[in-house]
């Protein structure tokens, strides 16, 4: 079999990650075009029913390593390297997200394989896969091919759509011996939620706050601005959540949420790719940033180059006055 | 104990990044600088050294790149590294992630570090993957995007954000850690440190010096090939307002929102 192997990430309750499900659908579609099959790899305690259920996304086999803990990359590299080598797999595909990056990178070293990351599209050409990868802040799109097998493809967040095909997958249970160094990292706690539980997914208007707000106090201004709109909330970039300025529940992007409100008003957000992929489908994007070269101006409908400390309070005031 | 910090020279952020369409590589002519994400890794190394929980004898900055990459090493040394190692060889030109990871692992191996630190990404390649590639070659545990790191019983206790929230992971040494940019505020180098940077030892090494097989690096060792480069589909450019008179700016924003029935 010269198939495509996909890592399917899940949370501690056994719910599979949406980006992984998208990658399964994509792999099944590509395998159909290549005349081969797609399979999934899962680790940890997933029931037979849960594993077979991945067949609904078009994969025919699910390799399950029950004795391996989910959430750390290197043991999963051991599992995937074994499956790829023993089954002569041609490609490994990952949906967008942190773990996929780490596992894909580990496989690159382990198997001496070519890797592409932030892939937005995969094409079939002459019986091989080619990855489309935007580079240099998405100013160019590179078509990248693989010199050898396996080829490692790490998708960008939300790059692959989920398609349910119906069907059930065959489970292949694996007993994998871990590399000595894979056992040297221990998960102490996984998936801890920090800060208040705020809902940014139901809002029509989101104020997105970034590093340009300067401090946790800077978010007071963003909250005041949100207060001038109906059904609004304040969201944030990863950097400011990691800095403790805003709760994790309000985070957009690679390890946060994906949103598409009617209006996304970005204040002090530079517009790094990881943030962009989580909000670029918003109906209207307005950005305020003092740096005229900030990437966010490349994909905003209205950009204001200026000091948000001057503009934001006056804008809040003007909108409140209108509301009456 | 020894900490190695991987650093990289990148085109200055203020410079329009260009591709040399002949070679399909980044045009690295013009102003280059130390990758800003790497300054957090150097700062993390300094804090481990100064913190006293680990007996750190030296911090070594390591880079791979052309002659000009020495400037990035000088910056790293000015920020506190004790010495630096520059892997430079024409055989390395055109290395993809696979080949670069292998070459970096070889030069690191020659130093036998207890901790390898690097920034979360390079400002130019946007890859976020090198740490995990290097770690597997070195057979060390690793973690990326670490935003808090403490020493506990000789291990590194690290926190980072993954898909479902914050994970806390304990890693035995030796280990490879990519730090996120929220882990610290890098210090500014003192004038004295900048002046003294040129006096600290800098070793330049060729691929052969660290046992790299030339067939495994550069274009020969790369496992990916750029077939073509295309502009993205054209996008309607957004409207831009330069804020000169803020009252006027706000009026324009309100009118724009009003036109689209957003208020």
Short mmCIF file of C-alpha atoms in Angstrom, two decimals, chain A residues 9-11 15-17 71-72 74 77 96-99 101-102 105-106 108-110 112-118 130 133-148 154 181 184-194 205 211 229 238-239 241-243 248 251 255 262-263 273-274 284-286 297-307 310-311 314-315 318-319 322, chain B residues 13-14 16-19 26 40 96-98 120-121 123-130 132-145 147 152 155 157 159-173 180-182 185 222-233 235-244 246-247 249-250 252-254 256-258 260-263:
data_model
loop_
_atom_site.label_atom_id
_atom_site.label_comp_id
_atom_site.label_asym_id
_atom_site.label_seq_id
_atom_site.Cartn_x
_atom_site.Cartn_y
_atom_site.Cartn_z
CA UNK A 9 -5.74 14.41 17.50
CA UNK A 10 -8.32 14.18 20.26
CA UNK A 11 -9.05 15.84 23.61
CA UNK A 15 -13.54 14.18 20.82
CA UNK A 16 -11.56 14.45 17.61
CA UNK A 17 -10.11 17.76 16.53
CA UNK A 71 -0.73 15.25 23.73
CA UNK A 72 3.04 14.92 23.42
CA UNK A 74 7.62 12.39 20.28
CA UNK A 77 6.51 10.16 16.04
CA UNK A 96 -3.46 22.71 11.23
CA UNK A 97 -2.35 22.95 14.84
CA UNK A 98 0.61 22.77 17.17
CA UNK A 99 0.92 19.02 17.66
CA UNK A 101 3.84 20.73 13.51
CA UNK A 102 5.83 18.96 16.20
CA UNK A 105 8.94 17.83 12.21
CA UNK A 106 9.95 14.79 14.25
CA UNK A 108 11.15 14.69 9.02
CA UNK A 109 14.23 13.93 11.09
CA UNK A 110 13.40 10.30 11.80
CA UNK A 112 14.91 11.86 6.38
CA UNK A 113 11.75 13.17 4.77
CA UNK A 114 10.76 16.37 3.02
CA UNK A 115 8.27 18.56 4.86
CA UNK A 116 6.05 21.49 3.93
CA UNK A 117 4.12 23.46 6.50
CA UNK A 118 1.30 26.04 6.45
CA UNK A 130 2.27 18.78 -4.59
CA UNK A 133 2.39 26.87 0.54
CA UNK A 134 2.08 30.64 0.90
CA UNK A 135 5.39 32.24 1.86
CA UNK A 136 6.71 35.66 2.93
CA UNK A 137 3.53 36.77 4.68
CA UNK A 138 1.44 35.20 1.93
CA UNK A 139 2.91 37.45 -0.75
CA UNK A 140 3.86 34.44 -2.89
CA UNK A 141 2.51 30.93 -3.20
CA UNK A 142 5.10 28.19 -3.65
CA UNK A 143 4.24 24.88 -5.27
CA UNK A 144 6.44 22.36 -3.51
CA UNK A 145 7.08 18.78 -4.58
CA UNK A 146 8.74 15.90 -2.76
CA UNK A 147 11.98 14.34 -3.90
CA UNK A 148 11.49 11.15 -1.89
CA UNK A 154 1.42 19.99 7.56
CA UNK A 181 14.12 9.94 24.45
CA UNK A 184 11.83 11.77 28.82
CA UNK A 185 8.97 14.26 28.60
CA UNK A 186 6.06 13.77 30.98
CA UNK A 187 2.69 15.49 30.77
CA UNK A 188 1.85 16.89 34.20
CA UNK A 189 -1.45 18.58 33.31
CA UNK A 190 -3.11 18.87 29.91
CA UNK A 191 -5.52 21.41 28.47
CA UNK A 192 -5.81 23.75 31.44
CA UNK A 193 -8.22 26.65 30.80
CA UNK A 194 -6.95 29.98 32.10
CA UNK A 205 -18.85 42.17 16.39
CA UNK A 211 0.31 43.47 21.63
CA UNK A 229 -21.66 47.77 19.72
CA UNK A 238 -1.95 34.32 21.20
CA UNK A 239 0.88 36.55 22.37
CA UNK A 241 -3.08 35.54 26.06
CA UNK A 242 0.30 33.95 26.79
CA UNK A 243 1.29 37.21 28.50
CA UNK A 248 -7.50 31.86 26.84
CA UNK A 251 -8.06 33.60 21.79
CA UNK A 255 -4.28 27.18 19.16
CA UNK A 262 -19.94 40.48 10.74
CA UNK A 263 -17.27 42.91 11.92
CA UNK A 273 -0.34 34.32 9.91
CA UNK A 274 -1.38 32.31 12.97
CA UNK A 284 -15.67 43.07 7.39
CA UNK A 285 -12.17 43.60 8.77
CA UNK A 286 -11.12 46.97 10.16
CA UNK A 297 -3.38 46.00 6.38
CA UNK A 298 -2.85 43.48 3.57
CA UNK A 299 -6.14 41.78 4.37
CA UNK A 300 -8.28 44.44 6.02
CA UNK A 301 -11.16 46.21 4.27
CA UNK A 302 -10.45 49.43 6.15
CA UNK A 303 -7.06 50.19 7.66
CA UNK A 304 -6.32 53.12 9.93
CA UNK A 305 -2.65 53.98 10.36
CA UNK A 306 -2.38 55.79 13.65
CA UNK A 307 -2.08 55.69 17.43
CA UNK A 310 -5.78 58.46 20.49
CA UNK A 311 -8.29 56.88 18.10
CA UNK A 314 -12.73 58.93 20.47
CA UNK A 315 -14.23 56.18 18.34
CA UNK A 318 -18.61 58.72 18.85
CA UNK A 319 -20.30 55.31 18.60
CA UNK A 322 -24.82 57.63 18.08
CA UNK B 13 11.71 43.26 8.90
CA UNK B 14 11.55 46.74 7.45
CA UNK B 16 10.62 44.08 1.52
CA UNK B 17 11.43 40.36 1.45
CA UNK B 18 12.21 39.18 -2.04
CA UNK B 19 12.67 35.88 -3.77
CA UNK B 26 15.05 34.08 -0.40
CA UNK B 40 13.77 35.52 23.76
CA UNK B 96 15.42 22.66 3.06
CA UNK B 97 14.05 21.97 6.56
CA UNK B 98 15.19 18.33 6.49
CA UNK B 120 9.52 29.98 18.20
CA UNK B 121 10.04 30.80 14.54
CA UNK B 123 11.07 35.93 10.95
CA UNK B 124 11.64 34.90 7.34
CA UNK B 125 10.81 31.22 6.89
CA UNK B 126 7.80 30.97 9.22
CA UNK B 127 8.58 27.31 9.80
CA UNK B 128 8.19 26.71 13.59
CA UNK B 129 9.61 23.23 13.04
CA UNK B 130 13.40 23.29 13.36
CA UNK B 132 11.55 19.40 16.81
CA UNK B 133 13.67 18.26 13.84
CA UNK B 134 16.93 18.94 15.68
CA UNK B 135 15.63 17.24 18.85
CA UNK B 136 14.90 13.99 17.09
CA UNK B 137 18.36 13.90 15.50
CA UNK B 138 19.94 14.60 18.91
CA UNK B 139 17.66 12.00 20.54
CA UNK B 140 16.50 14.54 23.11
CA UNK B 141 13.01 15.30 24.40
CA UNK B 142 11.60 18.58 23.13
CA UNK B 143 8.74 21.04 23.38
CA UNK B 144 7.83 24.11 21.34
CA UNK B 145 6.06 27.41 22.13
CA UNK B 147 5.99 30.42 27.67
CA UNK B 152 12.60 21.44 39.25
CA UNK B 155 14.32 18.82 35.10
CA UNK B 157 9.07 22.21 34.01
CA UNK B 159 4.16 25.44 30.22
CA UNK B 160 2.78 26.02 26.77
CA UNK B 161 -0.48 26.46 24.98
CA UNK B 162 -1.63 23.61 22.77
CA UNK B 163 -4.94 22.86 21.02
CA UNK B 164 -7.04 22.47 24.14
CA UNK B 165 -5.51 24.93 26.60
CA UNK B 166 -2.32 25.06 28.64
CA UNK B 167 -0.16 21.97 29.08
CA UNK B 168 2.46 21.58 31.79
CA UNK B 169 5.24 19.19 30.80
CA UNK B 170 8.34 18.07 32.64
CA UNK B 171 11.42 17.30 30.53
CA UNK B 172 14.58 15.50 31.63
CA UNK B 173 17.87 16.96 30.42
CA UNK B 180 7.39 31.54 22.67
CA UNK B 181 7.76 35.30 22.58
CA UNK B 182 5.70 35.73 25.75
CA UNK B 185 11.18 40.60 27.86
CA UNK B 222 16.99 18.43 0.37
CA UNK B 223 13.86 16.31 0.12
CA UNK B 224 11.56 19.03 -1.17
CA UNK B 225 11.79 21.04 -4.33
CA UNK B 226 10.13 24.34 -5.17
CA UNK B 227 8.42 23.76 -8.51
CA UNK B 228 7.02 27.24 -9.05
CA UNK B 229 6.17 30.53 -7.35
CA UNK B 230 2.93 32.30 -8.11
CA UNK B 231 1.31 35.48 -6.88
CA UNK B 232 -1.75 34.89 -4.72
CA UNK B 233 -5.16 35.54 -6.30
CA UNK B 235 -7.55 40.73 -3.56
CA UNK B 236 -9.40 44.00 -3.54
CA UNK B 237 -7.04 46.29 -1.66
CA UNK B 238 -8.63 47.78 1.42
CA UNK B 239 -9.09 51.45 2.02
CA UNK B 240 -6.39 53.13 4.14
CA UNK B 241 -6.81 56.19 6.33
CA UNK B 242 -3.73 57.95 7.69
CA UNK B 243 -4.68 59.47 11.02
CA UNK B 244 -3.81 63.14 10.94
CA UNK B 246 -8.31 62.12 14.87
CA UNK B 247 -11.80 63.66 14.98
CA UNK B 249 -10.57 59.91 11.22
CA UNK B 250 -13.24 58.81 13.66
CA UNK B 252 -14.68 58.50 8.50
CA UNK B 253 -14.66 55.20 10.43
CA UNK B 254 -18.20 55.78 11.71
CA UNK B 256 -17.75 53.51 6.79
CA UNK B 257 -19.38 51.30 9.44
CA UNK B 258 -22.70 53.04 8.93
CA UNK B 260 -22.25 48.73 5.79
CA UNK B 261 -25.01 48.69 8.44
CA UNK B 262 -22.59 47.57 11.11
CA UNK B 263 -23.80 50.11 13.67
#
